[in-house]
Each structure stands twice: as C-alpha cells, then as structure tokens.
PDB file of C-alpha atoms in Angstrom:
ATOM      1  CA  UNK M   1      10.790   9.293  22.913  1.00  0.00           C
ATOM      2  CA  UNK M   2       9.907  11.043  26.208  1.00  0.00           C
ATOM      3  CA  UNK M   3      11.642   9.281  29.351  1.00  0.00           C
ATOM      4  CA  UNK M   4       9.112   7.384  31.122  1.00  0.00           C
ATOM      5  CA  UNK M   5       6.810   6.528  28.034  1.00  0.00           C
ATOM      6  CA  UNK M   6       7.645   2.971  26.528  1.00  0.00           C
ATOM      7  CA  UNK M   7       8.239   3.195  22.295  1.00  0.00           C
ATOM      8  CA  UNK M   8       5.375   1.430  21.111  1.00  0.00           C
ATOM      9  CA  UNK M   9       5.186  -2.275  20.363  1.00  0.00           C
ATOM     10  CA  UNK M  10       5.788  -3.176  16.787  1.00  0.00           C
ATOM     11  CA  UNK M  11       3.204  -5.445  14.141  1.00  0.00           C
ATOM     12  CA  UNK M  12       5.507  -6.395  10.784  1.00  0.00           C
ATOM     13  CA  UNK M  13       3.440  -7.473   8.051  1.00  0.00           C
ATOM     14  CA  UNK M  14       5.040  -8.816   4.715  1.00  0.00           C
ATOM     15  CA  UNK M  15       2.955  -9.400   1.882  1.00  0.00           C
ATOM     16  CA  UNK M  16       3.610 -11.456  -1.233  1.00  0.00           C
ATOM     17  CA  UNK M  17       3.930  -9.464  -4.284  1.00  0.00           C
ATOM     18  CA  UNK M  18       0.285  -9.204  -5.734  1.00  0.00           C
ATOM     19  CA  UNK M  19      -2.587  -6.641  -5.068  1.00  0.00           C
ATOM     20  CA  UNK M  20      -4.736  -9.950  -4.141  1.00  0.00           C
ATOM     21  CA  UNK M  21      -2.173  -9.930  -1.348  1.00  0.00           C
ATOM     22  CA  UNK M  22      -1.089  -6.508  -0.748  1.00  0.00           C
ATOM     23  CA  UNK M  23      -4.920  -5.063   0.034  1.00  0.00           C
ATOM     24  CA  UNK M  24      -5.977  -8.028   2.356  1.00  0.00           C
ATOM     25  CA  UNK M  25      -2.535  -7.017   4.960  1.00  0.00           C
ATOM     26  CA  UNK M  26      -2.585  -3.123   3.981  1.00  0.00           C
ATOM     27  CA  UNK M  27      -6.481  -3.430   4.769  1.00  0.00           C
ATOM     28  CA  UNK M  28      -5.596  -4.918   8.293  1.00  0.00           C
ATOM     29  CA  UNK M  29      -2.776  -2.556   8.723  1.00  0.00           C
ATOM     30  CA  UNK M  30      -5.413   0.131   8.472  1.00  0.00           C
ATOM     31  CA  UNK M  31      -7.159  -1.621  11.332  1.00  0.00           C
ATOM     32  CA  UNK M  32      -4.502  -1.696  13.886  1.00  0.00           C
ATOM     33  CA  UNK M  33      -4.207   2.319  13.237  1.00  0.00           C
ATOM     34  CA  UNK M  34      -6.670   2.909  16.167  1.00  0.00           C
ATOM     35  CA  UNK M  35      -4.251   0.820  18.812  1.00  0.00           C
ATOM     36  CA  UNK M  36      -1.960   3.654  19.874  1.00  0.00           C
ATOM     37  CA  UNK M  37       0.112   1.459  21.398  1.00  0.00           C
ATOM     38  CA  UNK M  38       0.913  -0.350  17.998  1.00  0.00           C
ATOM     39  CA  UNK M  39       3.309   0.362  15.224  1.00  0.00           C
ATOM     40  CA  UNK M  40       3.188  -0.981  12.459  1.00  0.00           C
ATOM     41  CA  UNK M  41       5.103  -1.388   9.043  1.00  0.00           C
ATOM     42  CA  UNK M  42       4.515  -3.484   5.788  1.00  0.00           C
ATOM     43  CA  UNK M  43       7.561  -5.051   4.086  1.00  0.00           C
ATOM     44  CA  UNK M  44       7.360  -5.037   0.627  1.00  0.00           C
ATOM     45  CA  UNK M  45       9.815  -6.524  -1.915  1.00  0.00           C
ATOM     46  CA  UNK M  46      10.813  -4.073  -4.507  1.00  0.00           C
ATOM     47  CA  UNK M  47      12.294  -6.234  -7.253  1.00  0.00           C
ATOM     48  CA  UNK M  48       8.145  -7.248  -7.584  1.00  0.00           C
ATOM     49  CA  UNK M  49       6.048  -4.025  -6.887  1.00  0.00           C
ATOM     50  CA  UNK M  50       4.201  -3.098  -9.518  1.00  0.00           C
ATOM     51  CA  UNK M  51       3.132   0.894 -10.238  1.00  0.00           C
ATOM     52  CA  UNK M  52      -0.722  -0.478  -8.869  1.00  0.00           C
ATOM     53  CA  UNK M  53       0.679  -1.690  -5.796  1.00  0.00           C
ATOM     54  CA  UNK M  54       3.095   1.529  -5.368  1.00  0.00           C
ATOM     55  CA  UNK M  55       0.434   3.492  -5.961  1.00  0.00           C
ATOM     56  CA  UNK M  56      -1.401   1.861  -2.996  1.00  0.00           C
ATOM     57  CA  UNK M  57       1.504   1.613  -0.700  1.00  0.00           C
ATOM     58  CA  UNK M  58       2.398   5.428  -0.839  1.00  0.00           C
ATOM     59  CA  UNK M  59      -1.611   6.400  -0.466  1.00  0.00           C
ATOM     60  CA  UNK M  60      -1.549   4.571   3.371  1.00  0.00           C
ATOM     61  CA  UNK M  61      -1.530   6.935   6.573  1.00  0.00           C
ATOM     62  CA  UNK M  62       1.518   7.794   7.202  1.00  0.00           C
ATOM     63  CA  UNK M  63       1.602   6.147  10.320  1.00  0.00           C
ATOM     64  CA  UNK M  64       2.284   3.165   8.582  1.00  0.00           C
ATOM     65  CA  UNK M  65       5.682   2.673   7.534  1.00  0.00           C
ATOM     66  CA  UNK M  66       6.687   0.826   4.301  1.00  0.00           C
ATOM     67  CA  UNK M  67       9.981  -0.589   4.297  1.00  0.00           C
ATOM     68  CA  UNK M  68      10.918  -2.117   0.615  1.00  0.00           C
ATOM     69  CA  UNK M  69      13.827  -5.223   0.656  1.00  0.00           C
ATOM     70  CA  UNK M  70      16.230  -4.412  -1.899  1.00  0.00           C
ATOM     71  CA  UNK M  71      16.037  -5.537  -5.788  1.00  0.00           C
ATOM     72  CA  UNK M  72      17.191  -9.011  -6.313  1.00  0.00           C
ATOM     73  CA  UNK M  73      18.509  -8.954 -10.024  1.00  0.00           C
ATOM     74  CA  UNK M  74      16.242 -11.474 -11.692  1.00  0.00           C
ATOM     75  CA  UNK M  75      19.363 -12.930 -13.424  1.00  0.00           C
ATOM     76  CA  UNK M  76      20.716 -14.175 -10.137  1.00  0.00           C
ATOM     77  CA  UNK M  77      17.179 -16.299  -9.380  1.00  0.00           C
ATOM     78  CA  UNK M  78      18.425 -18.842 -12.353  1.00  0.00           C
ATOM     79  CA  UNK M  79      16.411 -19.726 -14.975  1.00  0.00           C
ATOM     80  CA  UNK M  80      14.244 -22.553 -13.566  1.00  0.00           C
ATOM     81  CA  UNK M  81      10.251 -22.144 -13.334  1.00  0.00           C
ATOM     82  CA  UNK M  82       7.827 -19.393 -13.937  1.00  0.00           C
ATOM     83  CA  UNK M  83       6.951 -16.751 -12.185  1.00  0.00           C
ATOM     84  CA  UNK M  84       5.777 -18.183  -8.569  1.00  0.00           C
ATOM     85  CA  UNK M  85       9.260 -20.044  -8.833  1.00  0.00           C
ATOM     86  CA  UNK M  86      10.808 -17.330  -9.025  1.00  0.00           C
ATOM     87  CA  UNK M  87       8.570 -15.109  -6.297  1.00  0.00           C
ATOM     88  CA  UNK M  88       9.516 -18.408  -4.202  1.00  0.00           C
ATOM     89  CA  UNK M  89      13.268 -17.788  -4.872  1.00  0.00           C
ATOM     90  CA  UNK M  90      13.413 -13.913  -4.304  1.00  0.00           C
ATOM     91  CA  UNK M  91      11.938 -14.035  -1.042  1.00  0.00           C
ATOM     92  CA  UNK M  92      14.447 -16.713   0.051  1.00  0.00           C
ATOM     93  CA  UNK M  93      17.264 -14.523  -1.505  1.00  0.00           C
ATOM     94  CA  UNK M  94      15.795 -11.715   0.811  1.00  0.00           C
ATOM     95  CA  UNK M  95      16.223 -13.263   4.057  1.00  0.00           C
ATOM     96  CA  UNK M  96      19.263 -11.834   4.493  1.00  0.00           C
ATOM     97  CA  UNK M  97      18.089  -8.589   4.167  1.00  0.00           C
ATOM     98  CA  UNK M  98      14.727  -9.160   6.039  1.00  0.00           C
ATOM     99  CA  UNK M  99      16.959 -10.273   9.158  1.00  0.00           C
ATOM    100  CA  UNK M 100      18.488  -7.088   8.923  1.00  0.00           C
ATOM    101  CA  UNK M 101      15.312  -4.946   8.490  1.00  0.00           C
ATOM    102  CA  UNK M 102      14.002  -7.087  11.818  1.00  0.00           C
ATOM    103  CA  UNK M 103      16.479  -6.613  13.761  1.00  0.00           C
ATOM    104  CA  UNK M 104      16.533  -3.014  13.092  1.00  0.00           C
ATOM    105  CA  UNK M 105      12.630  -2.895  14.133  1.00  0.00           C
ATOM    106  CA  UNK M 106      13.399  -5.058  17.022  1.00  0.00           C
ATOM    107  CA  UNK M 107      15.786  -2.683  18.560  1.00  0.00           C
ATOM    108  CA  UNK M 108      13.646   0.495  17.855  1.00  0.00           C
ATOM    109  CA  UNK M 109      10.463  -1.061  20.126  1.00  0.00           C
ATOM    110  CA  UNK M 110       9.339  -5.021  20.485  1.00  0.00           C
ATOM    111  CA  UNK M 111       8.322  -6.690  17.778  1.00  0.00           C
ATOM    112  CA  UNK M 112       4.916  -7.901  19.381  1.00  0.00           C
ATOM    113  CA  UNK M 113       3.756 -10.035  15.881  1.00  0.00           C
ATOM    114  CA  UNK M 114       5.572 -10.615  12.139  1.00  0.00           C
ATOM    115  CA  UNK M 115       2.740 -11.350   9.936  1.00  0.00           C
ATOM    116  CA  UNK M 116       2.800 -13.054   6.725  1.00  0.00           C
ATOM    117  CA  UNK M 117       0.842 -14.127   3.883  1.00  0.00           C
ATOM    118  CA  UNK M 118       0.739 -17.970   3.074  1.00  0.00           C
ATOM    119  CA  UNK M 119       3.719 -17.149   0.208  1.00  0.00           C
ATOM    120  CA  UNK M 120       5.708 -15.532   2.473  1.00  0.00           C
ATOM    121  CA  UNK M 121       4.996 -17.858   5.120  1.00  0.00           C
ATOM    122  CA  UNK M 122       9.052 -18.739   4.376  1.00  0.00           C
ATOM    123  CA  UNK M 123       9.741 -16.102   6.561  1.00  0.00           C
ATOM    124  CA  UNK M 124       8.624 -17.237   9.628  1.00  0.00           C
ATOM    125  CA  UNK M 125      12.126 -19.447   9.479  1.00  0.00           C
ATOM    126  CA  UNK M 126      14.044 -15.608   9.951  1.00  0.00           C
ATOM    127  CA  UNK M 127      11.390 -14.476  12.865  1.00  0.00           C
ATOM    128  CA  UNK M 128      12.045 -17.876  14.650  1.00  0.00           C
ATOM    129  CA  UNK M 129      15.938 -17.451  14.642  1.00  0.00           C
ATOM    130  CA  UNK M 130      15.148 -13.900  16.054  1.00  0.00           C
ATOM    131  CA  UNK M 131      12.528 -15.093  18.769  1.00  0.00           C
ATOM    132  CA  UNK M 132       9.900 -13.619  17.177  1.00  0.00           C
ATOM    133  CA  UNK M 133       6.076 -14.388  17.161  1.00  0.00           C
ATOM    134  CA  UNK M 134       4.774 -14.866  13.393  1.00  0.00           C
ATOM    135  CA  UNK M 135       1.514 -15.668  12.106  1.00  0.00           C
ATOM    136  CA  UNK M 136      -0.268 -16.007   9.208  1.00  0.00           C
ATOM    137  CA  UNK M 137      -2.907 -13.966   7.610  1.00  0.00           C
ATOM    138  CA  UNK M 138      -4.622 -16.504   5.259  1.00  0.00           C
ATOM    139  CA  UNK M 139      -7.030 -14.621   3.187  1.00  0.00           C
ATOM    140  CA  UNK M 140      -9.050 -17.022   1.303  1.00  0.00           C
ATOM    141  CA  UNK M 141     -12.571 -19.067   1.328  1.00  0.00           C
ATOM    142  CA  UNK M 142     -13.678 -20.681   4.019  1.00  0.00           C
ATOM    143  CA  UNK M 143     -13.826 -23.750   1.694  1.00  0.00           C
ATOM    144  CA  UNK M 144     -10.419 -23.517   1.217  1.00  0.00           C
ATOM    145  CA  UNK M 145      -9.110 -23.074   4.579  1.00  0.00           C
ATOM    146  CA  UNK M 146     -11.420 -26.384   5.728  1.00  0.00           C
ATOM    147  CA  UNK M 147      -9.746 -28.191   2.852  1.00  0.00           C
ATOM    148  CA  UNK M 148      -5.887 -26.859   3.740  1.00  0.00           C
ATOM    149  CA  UNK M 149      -6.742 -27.749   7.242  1.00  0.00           C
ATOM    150  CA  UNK M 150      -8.177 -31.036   6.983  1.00  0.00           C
ATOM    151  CA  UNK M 151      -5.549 -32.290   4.478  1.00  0.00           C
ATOM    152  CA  UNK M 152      -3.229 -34.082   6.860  1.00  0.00           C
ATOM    153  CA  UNK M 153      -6.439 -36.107   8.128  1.00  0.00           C
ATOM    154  CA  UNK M 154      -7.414 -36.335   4.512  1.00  0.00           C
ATOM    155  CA  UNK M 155      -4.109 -37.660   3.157  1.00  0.00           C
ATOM    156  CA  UNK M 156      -3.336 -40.409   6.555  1.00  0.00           C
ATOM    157  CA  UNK M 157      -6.741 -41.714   6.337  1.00  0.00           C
ATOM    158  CA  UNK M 158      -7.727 -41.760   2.316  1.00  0.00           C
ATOM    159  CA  UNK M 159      -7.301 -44.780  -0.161  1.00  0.00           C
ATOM    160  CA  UNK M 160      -7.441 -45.008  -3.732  1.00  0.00           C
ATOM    161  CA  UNK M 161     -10.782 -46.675  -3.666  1.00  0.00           C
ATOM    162  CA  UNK M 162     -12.580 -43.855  -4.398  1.00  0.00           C
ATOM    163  CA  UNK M 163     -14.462 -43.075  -1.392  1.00  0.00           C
ATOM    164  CA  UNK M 164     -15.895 -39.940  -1.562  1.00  0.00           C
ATOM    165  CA  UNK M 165     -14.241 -37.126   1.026  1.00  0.00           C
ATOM    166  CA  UNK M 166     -16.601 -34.708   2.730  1.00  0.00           C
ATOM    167  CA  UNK M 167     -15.420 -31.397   4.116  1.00  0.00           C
ATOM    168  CA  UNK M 168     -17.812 -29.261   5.943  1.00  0.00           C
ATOM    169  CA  UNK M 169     -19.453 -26.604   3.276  1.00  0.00           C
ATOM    170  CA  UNK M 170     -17.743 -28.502   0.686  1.00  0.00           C
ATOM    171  CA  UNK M 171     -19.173 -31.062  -2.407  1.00  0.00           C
ATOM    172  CA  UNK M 172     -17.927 -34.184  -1.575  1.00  0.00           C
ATOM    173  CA  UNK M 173     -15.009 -34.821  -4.129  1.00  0.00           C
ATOM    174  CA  UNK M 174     -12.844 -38.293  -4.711  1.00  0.00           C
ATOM    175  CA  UNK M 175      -9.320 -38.727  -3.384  1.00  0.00           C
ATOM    176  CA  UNK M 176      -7.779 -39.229  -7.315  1.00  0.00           C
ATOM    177  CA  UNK M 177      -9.620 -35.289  -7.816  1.00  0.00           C
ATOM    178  CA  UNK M 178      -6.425 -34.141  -5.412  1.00  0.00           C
ATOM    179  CA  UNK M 179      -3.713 -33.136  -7.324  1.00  0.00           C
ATOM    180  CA  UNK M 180      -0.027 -35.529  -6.560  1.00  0.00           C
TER     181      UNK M 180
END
C-alpha cells in the first residue's frame, strides 16, 4: 500500500452452504464492487461446497476474494440429525477457524461489516468477541420476514382459542397452524 493512502475497509460475507444462499450474498458482493473504498471477501466452508457452487465462486471478479474454512471430517460432527444438523454443527466446529480468518482480515484493513445468512447467523457470536459489526442478509419473502418478525408479538399475546392471527400481506392463519 502506498504511504498516505488508507488499505481499504473490509465487507466479510459468509454464506450457508447452498446455491439458494451462495447467489443471494455473491449477488450483493457483486454490488459493493463499484465502492472503491470496499473490500470484500466471501467465506465459504469447504467440507459443503458443491462443484455448482465452486463453479460459481471461482467465476466472481477477482476482486472478490474467497477464503474457504477448512474440511471438518464429517465423522467428527457425530451421528445425530440430518443434514441441516449437521450444517448446524460444522459451522460451530469452524469458529475456531473463522476467528482466525477474521482476525487475519482485521489486521490487513477494518472490518467495516461481517455479513451472514440467517444459518450462519451463529457467527455473529465470533464477530462480537472481535468487536465486529455483523448483520444479516435475510433473503426471503416479504411474507416471511413479517411472520419471523412479528413472532415474539405473536407468541406473548396468542392463546389456544383459536383466534385467527393476521400479518400484513398474509392469510390469516390459527395459532395451533404454528409448528411447537
């Protein structure tokens, strides 16, 4: 870096495994290209990439860096649950290693966000020990969302006598149509 110019601030994004959730962040990583003053890189986790998302990782600019968190053997996850278990498991097992990728970008240039997807969102517990900013990208309907943000109201203030709940842009639906 030339003396007197600043290394640019730094945007993290991490993913879940999943092209429903790879193309929504590597679609907004696209978007902060433009912002010169921006870095950014996607963390992905290896153990869980499949050739379709590889193949869409290595065809970004090259602006954007890809780091991958190393394999966590499968056998060391346990055997309990399916798949999302699993996904849910490996992404705890990588916190070690995510701390260590952050801290790495942190002392390169400031990381100004650490973005994750709502599967991911487990991460945020790393960026808060390091004193950084995290969000989440939550890529979904709009019905959705209302619902996911109205359900504390919904579950203080709802019986079981089978009022009907109304969401904005939603059909109404009965409290016993939640799932437990």
């Amino acid at each position: 870096m030339e003396e007197g110019r600043e290394a640019p601030s730094h945007v993290v994004l991490i993913p879940s495994p999943g092209m429903g959730h790879l193309i929504p962040l590597t679609e907004f990583a696209k978007r902060l290209l433009p912002w010169k003053h921006l870095s950014t890189t996607v963390i992905t986790f290896s153990a869980f990439t499949s050739v379709a998302e590889q193949s869409l990782l290595t065809s970004l600019s090259a602006s954007i860096s890809i780091i991958a968190v190393p394999n966590i053997r499968h056998d060391d996850l346990g055997a309990r649950g399916g798949t999302e278990t699993k996904l849910g498991d490996a992404i705890m097992a990588s916190f070690p290693f995510l701390r260590t990728i952050l801290l790495n970008l942190k002392e390169q240039a400031p990381v100004v966000a650490l973005v994750t997807d709502i599967i991911t969102i487990g991460v945020h517990h790393v960026a808060r020990e390091l004193g950084l900013p995290a969000f989440v990208f939550f890529t979904t309907t709009i019905m959705y969302l209302t619902l996911f943000l109205d359900l504390p109201n919904i579950y203080n203030q709802t019986n079981e006598d089978g009022n009907l709940i109304h969401l904005p842009g939603n059909v109404p639906f009965r409290p016993k149509d939640l799932p437990r």
